[in-house]
Amino acid sequence: MSRRLGIGLTGLVLAILLLPAGILIIEAHPATWSSIWAQPSMRQALWTTLGSGAIALSMVILVGTPTAWVLARLSPAKVQNTIGALLAVPLLLPPLVLGLVLAFFLGIQTPVGHWLAQMGISGTNSWFGLIVAEMYEALPYYLLTAWAAFSSISPAYEEELRVLGKSRWAVSRYVTWPMARPGLTAAAAMAWARITGAFGAPIVVAYHPTAMPVAIWIALEAYGLPTALALAAWLLLIGLPIPVWLNWRAQRVHLSR
Amino acid sequence: MFIYHDSQDIPFMFEAGQLHGIFGVSGAGKTTWMRKMAGLDAQTRGGRYQNLAAASAVAYLAQTPHLLPHRTIRAQSVWVSDALRTERWAQALDLTDVLDYFPHRLSGGQYQRAALLRVLATERRVLLLDEPLSQVEESLRHHIFRGLMQYLADNPQRLVIFSSHQWADLWLYAHSVSFVDLGQPLPPRPLPSAFSDPPNWRIARLLGYVASVSDGSGGYWLLHPDAVVLGPHPELGLVLSGQARAVSGPGDVVRQWQFHSDTPRVALAWSDQAARRPREPGPLVITIASPPHVTYPMEG
């Protein structure tokens, strides 16, 4: 009885959670898909999200992976706990607040913005600003997930092979990387979802170039809900399949052990 | 000859081509000591080998080893050695049938042997094995220790050091033994003579000595139940007279004999066996054959 109740409850929760994506896919018929594609500004938003997102994700992985590894190997545990608590700040900072701070910090009136301007880079309303905003929204999630992935690998795996004469590099390729891969994949998937969905920070820092979430908001204001929904279906299409596929792959790797 | 200088520069001399034991109670510091000898834990001050770089000549087996979950036993052993040596040692360790398994399919004893395989197959000059066969059944353990002894006989320039908290392993297979006492290892001493001259009462107790008797001039005799001979035999050792009591197990069958001497007052117990079975409970005279003569009494 309680088992049936449990299954029923789980099914209900899953249905509620999957409902929005389902509605979006059902509502978006071929006509709306192509009508969006026909508008240059909408196509532009799609490419902006894909282009800036690809760069932002690469940067997040490039910066986040080594940092997560160093954090996972830090001792004593007290240092790790402190840094973990500190990382909750960027993680929990409302994206809109983050956008305001970034807009101020990268603006021409601060030394950083001034320096950027001298280099010929505009800190706000630019690809640079958009990518920075997307990175800020994704990096804490990537870092914490990758950190957990590395932490779950006991240093003993590496140590026991190092003492048998294997180099640090060889051990990280043969031991650390394959063992961390499922966790890192999940972290990258989460980062991609955060990047493509980034709205709060980009709307302040980079209204132009307009990425998908901001474009959806503009469409809602200008043309109403149906157009915004159709655009949202496109965002779902580019934002979700990669994380879902990566997650599925990561799980499969786990099970095939 | 391998010479290792510890952090206080005390030399530990190990004869090459031999099997050496490290012995102490659990928690005495055997693992700490072996990790130091393996050049691990750089933050604690370690020692050094004479004419030997630990990083290139020493292999170490951890007490609770970590096999890689995502590689077969063969793959990870070949990775640190080569295919031929992996095959050869797999045979010696009775692992041929499971060589292509992933670690999660192995039993506890197989897992431990697979970890040992990974270390042995490197055939480095010094092999440090921390409790290598604690989960392996008796007959197989004997077979493997014999294999190690044969390997050393064939390779007289190599050295194998293993730790154990079971005296029987060292007694049967080790050429020499280092006692680890209160975190401090003592330089190795040859067996069997190390057994008859324990350095202090804690190690004496670990070796099975249960009591001591004063010799009246500042020295003591150590009493071991295995040395008990029935009847007075002054030419063999120390004669004690006292009372014997039979201890029965389930079914009222006598399992053990307890002996309390009159003067001095010491107690000994031994399993019931034909050679050392008193005719009946009550007054009894026994002899402790060749008791070690030491400078300390038993305590604790």
XYZ file of C-alpha atoms in Angstrom:
557
model
C 0.000 0.000 0.000
C 2.663 2.498 1.091
C 4.771 1.362 -1.853
C 1.926 2.126 -4.263
C 1.407 5.471 -2.590
C 5.089 6.222 -3.003
C 5.071 5.355 -6.697
C 1.911 7.403 -7.217
C 3.386 10.413 -5.458
C 6.624 10.137 -7.434
C 4.678 9.933 -10.676
C 2.665 13.012 -9.770
C 5.760 15.054 -8.925
C 7.490 13.962 -12.137
C 4.403 14.882 -14.194
C 4.224 18.340 -12.597
C 7.949 18.874 -13.230
C 7.833 17.774 -16.871
C 4.603 19.635 -17.650
C 6.078 23.014 -18.781
C 8.514 21.448 -21.254
C 5.733 19.194 -22.530
C 3.311 22.068 -23.084
C 5.998 24.038 -24.900
C 6.755 21.185 -27.294
C 3.051 20.430 -27.927
C 2.130 24.093 -28.454
C 4.955 24.859 -30.846
C 3.684 23.589 -34.216
C 5.761 23.752 -37.403
C 4.279 27.104 -38.442
C 5.564 28.910 -35.371
C 8.980 27.187 -35.606
C 9.474 28.505 -39.134
C 7.939 31.929 -38.436
C 10.585 32.514 -35.794
C 13.318 31.307 -38.139
C 12.026 33.729 -40.807
C 12.726 36.763 -38.637
C 16.360 37.935 -38.851
C 16.351 39.374 -35.315
C 15.204 36.021 -33.901
C 17.788 34.086 -35.923
C 20.358 36.534 -34.686
C 19.366 35.851 -31.060
C 19.758 32.109 -31.657
C 23.276 32.531 -33.034
C 24.180 34.938 -30.259
C 23.216 32.429 -27.610
C 24.996 29.548 -29.356
C 28.154 31.579 -30.070
C 28.530 33.353 -26.747
C 27.423 30.195 -24.938
C 30.085 28.059 -26.597
C 32.799 30.547 -25.634
C 31.442 30.982 -22.094
C 31.207 27.209 -21.573
C 34.770 26.681 -22.816
C 36.020 29.358 -20.446
C 34.055 27.934 -17.522
C 35.496 24.447 -18.156
C 38.997 25.786 -18.733
C 38.999 27.857 -15.547
C 36.756 25.696 -13.390
C 38.297 22.249 -13.886
C 41.803 22.930 -12.541
C 40.353 25.083 -9.749
C 37.992 22.281 -8.719
C 40.881 19.806 -8.709
C 43.043 22.031 -6.506
C 40.096 22.594 -4.145
C 39.432 18.857 -3.903
C 43.055 18.168 -2.955
C 43.291 21.012 -0.438
C 43.891 20.100 3.152
C 42.975 20.479 5.919
C 39.227 19.937 5.625
C 38.639 23.226 7.464
C 40.019 25.210 4.518
C 37.743 23.273 2.164
C 34.695 23.940 4.333
C 35.448 27.669 4.471
C 35.876 27.930 0.704
C 32.713 25.873 0.204
C 30.765 28.317 2.355
C 32.282 31.292 0.489
C 31.273 29.780 -2.864
C 27.656 29.801 -1.735
C 27.727 33.601 -2.085
C 28.095 33.758 -5.911
C 25.870 30.699 -6.188
C 23.001 32.289 -4.304
C 23.487 35.873 -5.514
C 20.322 36.823 -7.456
C 21.289 37.070 -11.164
C 19.724 40.520 -11.437
C 21.892 41.793 -8.580
C 24.887 40.182 -10.227
C 24.013 41.982 -13.477
C 23.791 45.343 -11.705
C 27.174 44.857 -10.043
C 28.751 43.731 -13.328
C 27.258 46.686 -15.218
C 28.769 49.034 -12.662
C 32.100 47.216 -12.473
C 32.604 46.907 -16.238
C 31.283 50.425 -16.928
C 33.575 53.135 -18.262
C 33.606 54.996 -14.931
C 35.584 52.271 -13.080
C 39.318 51.663 -13.624
C 38.538 48.219 -15.044
C 36.020 49.606 -17.538
C 38.411 52.424 -18.393
C 41.237 49.974 -19.015
C 38.944 47.791 -21.154
C 37.935 50.845 -23.184
C 41.590 51.647 -23.769
C 42.038 48.109 -25.098
C 39.151 48.807 -27.456
C 36.703 46.592 -25.581
C 33.366 47.803 -24.323
C 32.598 46.236 -20.957
C 28.814 46.472 -21.362
C 26.449 45.916 -24.284
C 29.095 43.846 -26.037
C 29.964 40.208 -26.651
C 32.547 40.593 -23.933
C 29.928 41.747 -21.432
C 27.506 38.998 -22.452
C 30.104 36.241 -22.102
C 31.232 37.576 -18.715
C 27.623 37.645 -17.506
C 26.999 34.096 -18.719
C 30.210 32.864 -17.123
C 29.289 34.440 -13.801
C 25.936 32.686 -13.830
C 27.411 29.275 -14.707
C 30.810 29.090 -13.012
C 29.687 28.517 -9.386
C 27.501 25.593 -10.487
C 30.267 24.070 -12.576
C 32.860 24.573 -9.871
C 30.820 22.996 -7.070
C 29.758 19.995 -9.160
C 33.276 19.387 -10.514
C 34.699 19.816 -7.013
C 32.345 17.136 -5.712
C 33.369 14.884 -8.620
C 37.070 15.215 -7.812
C 36.480 14.908 -4.065
C 34.753 11.570 -4.547
C 38.025 10.138 -5.909
C 40.187 9.083 -2.978
C 43.762 10.398 -3.318
C 44.817 6.834 -2.483
C 44.008 5.744 -6.070
C 46.597 8.188 -7.364
C 49.117 7.713 -4.570
C 49.246 3.934 -4.855
C 50.185 4.160 -8.532
C 52.566 7.087 -8.074
C 54.543 4.957 -5.620
C 54.766 2.233 -8.268
C 56.682 4.635 -10.473
C 54.019 6.365 -12.565
C 54.375 10.084 -13.269
C 51.849 12.607 -12.008
C 50.773 13.271 -15.597
C 50.347 9.583 -16.461
C 48.308 8.975 -13.306
C 46.024 11.938 -13.934
C 45.322 10.646 -17.447
C 44.897 6.975 -16.524
C 43.223 7.373 -13.129
C 41.861 10.817 -12.310
C 40.377 11.796 -15.666
C 38.399 8.577 -16.354
C 37.101 8.507 -12.780
C 36.111 12.176 -12.776
C 34.612 12.188 -16.283
C 30.988 11.363 -15.351
C 30.961 14.099 -12.701
C 32.654 16.627 -14.977
C 30.163 15.829 -17.727
C 27.267 16.495 -15.372
C 28.942 19.743 -14.307
C 29.352 20.851 -17.944
C 25.716 19.968 -18.697
C 24.543 22.063 -15.772
C 26.781 24.949 -16.840
C 25.368 24.851 -20.393
C 21.803 24.982 -19.099
C 22.713 27.951 -16.899
C 24.473 29.738 -19.780
C 21.725 29.367 -22.364
C 19.109 30.356 -19.806
C 21.076 33.297 -18.373
C 18.670 36.233 -18.181
C 19.057 38.306 -15.013
C 22.651 39.333 -15.538
C 22.648 39.691 -19.366
C 19.535 41.897 -19.413
C 21.456 44.529 -17.435
C 24.984 44.000 -18.757
C 24.291 43.066 -22.377
C 20.887 44.026 -23.739
C 22.781 44.034 -27.020
C 23.962 41.680 -28.449
C 20.628 40.124 -27.570
C 20.777 36.478 -26.521
C 17.720 34.207 -26.463
C 16.377 34.818 -22.931
C 16.458 38.592 -23.399
C 14.986 38.193 -26.901
C 12.110 36.211 -25.415
C 11.436 38.960 -22.930
C 11.503 41.562 -25.739
C 9.137 39.407 -27.833
C 6.771 39.111 -24.877
C 6.699 42.890 -24.476
C 6.381 43.651 -28.206
C 4.276 40.806 -29.673
C 2.665 39.011 -26.748
C 2.688 35.545 -25.294
C 2.351 33.316 -28.423
C 5.498 34.696 -30.071
C 7.400 34.568 -26.783
C 6.352 30.950 -26.271
C 7.485 29.974 -29.763
C 10.849 31.555 -29.125
C 10.991 29.811 -25.757
C 10.550 26.484 -27.548
C 13.657 27.300 -29.590
C 15.596 28.072 -26.417
C 14.492 24.747 -24.981
C 15.696 23.048 -28.165
C 19.211 24.441 -27.959
C 19.454 24.588 -24.184
C 18.237 21.183 -23.082
C 19.256 18.340 -25.452
C 22.976 18.679 -24.789
C 22.661 18.540 -20.967
C 20.114 15.731 -21.137
C 22.307 13.731 -23.498
C 25.467 14.386 -21.469
C 23.718 13.407 -18.251
C 22.407 10.237 -19.809
C 25.883 9.389 -21.084
C 27.463 10.075 -17.711
C 25.006 7.727 -16.047
C 25.648 5.046 -18.621
C 29.391 5.260 -17.968
C 28.663 4.825 -14.268
C 26.505 1.753 -14.791
C 28.844 0.039 -17.229
C 31.552 -0.217 -14.588
C 72.614 -5.388 2.137
C 70.036 -2.594 2.205
C 70.606 0.115 4.759
C 67.827 2.520 5.684
C 68.496 5.503 7.948
C 65.421 6.687 9.807
C 64.708 10.323 10.650
C 66.980 10.097 13.717
C 69.687 8.594 11.480
C 69.469 5.179 13.165
C 70.548 2.589 10.573
C 68.240 -0.331 9.795
C 70.145 -3.102 8.065
C 68.243 -5.576 5.899
C 70.036 -8.531 4.342
C 69.324 -8.667 0.597
C 67.561 -11.698 -0.863
C 65.519 -12.219 2.282
C 62.008 -11.764 3.606
C 61.776 -9.354 6.545
C 58.887 -8.852 8.919
C 57.499 -5.853 10.771
C 55.571 -6.859 13.846
C 53.445 -4.948 16.319
C 49.917 -4.678 17.665
C 47.306 -2.945 15.500
C 47.852 0.773 15.917
C 51.480 0.410 17.011
C 52.706 2.418 14.022
C 53.518 -0.270 11.459
C 51.732 1.552 8.646
C 53.242 4.957 9.498
C 56.664 3.357 9.457
C 56.141 1.567 6.138
C 54.780 4.703 4.477
C 57.912 6.516 5.583
C 60.087 3.779 4.147
C 58.124 4.049 0.894
C 58.928 7.767 0.742
C 55.302 8.806 1.276
C 53.981 11.533 3.584
C 56.592 14.064 2.582
C 55.381 16.442 5.278
C 56.543 14.115 8.065
C 60.289 13.749 8.251
C 61.247 10.505 6.579
C 64.496 8.637 6.275
C 66.737 7.675 3.396
C 68.281 4.596 1.855
C 71.985 4.210 1.442
C 72.837 3.944 -2.283
C 69.169 3.781 -3.269
C 66.590 6.332 -4.418
C 63.224 5.420 -2.901
C 61.306 6.995 -5.791
C 62.722 4.603 -8.369
C 63.470 1.450 -6.399
C 60.728 1.014 -3.808
C 57.213 -0.322 -4.400
C 54.591 -0.177 -1.676
C 51.358 -2.061 -1.036
C 48.893 -0.176 1.161
C 47.084 -1.996 3.940
C 43.679 -1.138 2.442
C 44.551 -0.976 -1.252
C 42.561 0.867 -3.929
C 42.300 -0.963 -7.235
C 41.030 1.162 -10.119
C 37.315 0.399 -10.583
C 37.369 1.186 -14.303
C 40.221 -1.121 -15.383
C 40.587 -4.875 -15.357
C 43.109 -6.465 -13.014
C 45.300 -7.337 -15.979
C 45.127 -3.820 -17.467
C 46.199 -2.058 -14.311
C 48.951 -4.529 -13.530
C 50.349 -4.387 -17.068
C 50.211 -0.595 -16.857
C 52.733 -0.560 -13.987
C 54.784 -3.546 -15.160
C 54.452 -5.655 -18.315
C 52.327 -8.500 -19.681
C 54.854 -11.258 -18.975
C 55.472 -10.409 -15.322
C 51.743 -9.891 -14.786
C 51.050 -13.412 -16.121
C 53.798 -14.943 -14.026
C 52.780 -13.329 -10.760
C 49.094 -13.958 -11.450
C 49.966 -17.652 -11.520
C 51.878 -17.432 -8.265
C 48.952 -15.600 -6.657
C 46.308 -17.947 -8.126
C 44.626 -15.083 -9.998
C 44.800 -16.368 -13.578
C 41.041 -17.022 -13.765
C 40.027 -13.539 -12.654
C 42.752 -11.552 -14.409
C 40.290 -10.002 -16.870
C 37.690 -9.127 -14.246
C 36.947 -5.634 -13.002
C 37.709 -5.261 -9.269
C 34.057 -5.138 -8.176
C 33.659 -8.795 -9.129
C 36.415 -9.986 -6.804
C 36.021 -11.395 -3.292
C 37.858 -9.743 -0.398
C 40.767 -12.162 -0.590
C 40.996 -11.924 -4.381
C 40.962 -8.129 -4.194
C 43.855 -8.178 -1.765
C 45.821 -10.592 -3.968
C 45.082 -8.475 -7.058
C 46.498 -5.428 -5.276
C 49.540 -7.496 -4.324
C 49.896 -8.569 -7.965
C 50.060 -4.931 -9.069
C 52.943 -4.307 -6.650
C 54.878 -7.567 -7.127
C 54.748 -7.343 -10.926
C 56.781 -4.111 -10.793
C 59.637 -6.289 -9.418
C 61.227 -3.225 -7.915
C 64.299 -3.802 -5.752
C 62.517 -3.145 -2.462
C 58.926 -4.328 -2.011
C 57.135 -2.960 1.059
C 53.942 -4.889 1.789
C 51.652 -3.654 4.560
C 49.649 -6.642 5.857
C 49.573 -8.122 2.332
C 47.633 -11.332 2.997
C 45.525 -10.605 6.064
C 42.323 -11.661 4.256
C 43.737 -14.649 2.414
C 43.025 -18.152 3.652
C 45.746 -20.140 5.365
C 46.714 -22.637 2.656
C 46.899 -20.018 -0.092
C 48.829 -17.695 2.184
C 51.399 -20.420 2.715
C 51.635 -20.964 -1.048
C 52.142 -17.245 -1.707
C 54.752 -16.750 1.013
C 56.608 -19.762 -0.384
C 56.465 -18.077 -3.810
C 57.931 -14.893 -2.373
C 60.744 -16.831 -0.712
C 61.498 -18.561 -4.014
C 61.507 -15.201 -5.829
C 64.062 -13.875 -3.354
C 66.170 -17.008 -3.667
C 66.212 -16.465 -7.449
C 66.851 -12.713 -7.088
C 69.369 -12.318 -4.249
C 69.680 -8.570 -4.846
C 66.037 -7.909 -3.966
C 64.331 -7.300 -0.644
C 60.786 -7.891 0.572
C 59.540 -6.361 3.816
C 56.055 -7.223 5.044
C 54.120 -6.308 8.140
C 51.724 -8.492 10.065
C 49.997 -8.571 13.400
C 49.984 -12.373 13.301
C 53.116 -13.737 14.815
C 52.678 -17.073 13.012
C 53.292 -15.400 9.611
C 56.595 -13.935 10.712
C 57.610 -17.022 12.587
C 57.124 -19.191 9.503
C 58.349 -16.960 6.687
C 60.541 -14.090 7.908
C 64.331 -14.148 8.137
C 64.317 -11.241 10.528
C 61.807 -9.099 12.366
C 61.472 -5.451 13.385
C 59.306 -4.934 16.445
C 57.273 -1.729 16.365
C 56.680 -0.511 19.895
C 54.826 2.702 20.877
C 55.224 4.064 17.359
C 58.944 3.430 17.297
C 60.376 0.612 15.182
C 63.411 -1.263 16.434
C 66.207 -2.391 14.101
C 65.595 -5.849 12.600
C 66.832 -8.931 14.421
C 67.156 -12.433 13.044
C 64.581 -15.113 13.712
C 64.156 -17.395 15.559
C 66.518 -15.855 18.146
C 64.456 -12.605 18.262
C 61.635 -14.672 19.739
C 63.682 -15.787 22.762
C 64.930 -12.288 23.552
C 62.033 -9.791 23.454
C 63.222 -6.204 24.129
C 60.444 -5.285 26.611
C 57.365 -6.687 28.333
C 54.876 -5.273 25.796
C 56.526 -7.125 22.936
C 56.999 -10.182 25.176
C 53.247 -10.184 25.777
C 52.636 -9.859 22.035
C 54.835 -12.916 21.484
C 52.723 -14.938 23.930
C 54.724 -14.680 27.147
C 52.254 -14.474 30.005
C 54.250 -14.103 33.215
C 57.701 -13.583 34.665
C 59.539 -15.032 37.654
C 62.321 -13.171 39.478
C 65.715 -14.872 39.543
C 66.460 -13.230 42.903
C 69.286 -11.033 41.591
C 67.507 -8.390 39.504
C 66.799 -10.584 36.449
C 63.598 -12.330 35.364
C 62.558 -15.502 33.595
C 59.775 -15.204 31.003
C 57.112 -17.918 30.961
C 55.435 -19.055 27.733
C 52.605 -21.642 27.727
C 54.163 -23.406 24.725
C 57.266 -24.125 26.835
C 55.378 -26.093 29.503
C 56.568 -29.664 30.084
C 54.842 -31.851 32.693
C 56.904 -33.031 35.643
C 60.126 -31.793 37.280
C 62.981 -31.490 34.739
C 65.507 -29.086 36.295
C 67.957 -29.826 33.448
C 65.420 -28.349 30.948
C 64.603 -25.099 32.694
C 62.535 -23.672 35.514
C 60.555 -26.044 37.767
C 57.296 -24.779 39.302
C 54.891 -26.592 41.643
C 51.271 -25.614 42.151
C 47.669 -26.555 41.476
C 46.140 -27.596 38.117
C 42.504 -27.030 37.293
C 40.567 -28.421 34.322
C 38.398 -25.979 32.334
C 35.515 -27.627 30.511
C 33.757 -26.382 27.412
C 30.290 -27.332 26.165
C 29.489 -31.037 26.678
C 31.638 -31.126 29.815
C 34.710 -31.979 27.754
C 37.979 -30.660 29.140
C 39.332 -27.962 26.817
C 42.044 -26.257 28.809
C 44.302 -26.614 31.840
C 44.962 -23.732 34.188
C 47.968 -23.836 36.457
C 48.632 -21.650 39.522
C 52.073 -22.020 41.079
C 52.519 -21.717 44.856
C 55.744 -19.682 45.047
C 56.139 -17.447 43.178
C 52.467 -16.889 42.361
C 52.053 -17.036 38.601
C 49.302 -18.396 36.358
C 49.600 -20.267 33.048
C 47.041 -21.935 30.821
C 47.378 -24.360 27.939
C 44.994 -26.260 25.658
C 44.167 -29.824 26.541
C 46.371 -32.147 24.486
C 47.720 -35.621 25.094
C 51.339 -34.570 25.629
C 50.510 -31.995 28.296
C 47.509 -33.511 30.030
C 47.875 -33.876 33.842
C 46.603 -37.188 35.221
C 44.016 -35.342 37.267
C 43.230 -31.879 38.601
C 45.083 -30.946 41.785
C 48.752 -30.670 42.811
C 51.094 -30.569 39.794
C 54.748 -29.937 39.036
C 55.702 -28.444 35.673
C 58.889 -27.288 33.974
C 59.194 -24.197 31.746
C 61.738 -25.252 29.113
C 64.547 -22.729 28.425
C 62.782 -19.556 29.624
C 64.301 -16.314 28.258
C 66.327 -14.420 30.842
C 65.577 -10.688 30.731
C 66.049 -7.533 32.801
C 62.371 -6.553 33.152
C 59.282 -8.138 34.760
C 55.994 -8.635 32.940
C 53.426 -5.897 33.617
C 49.983 -4.876 32.455
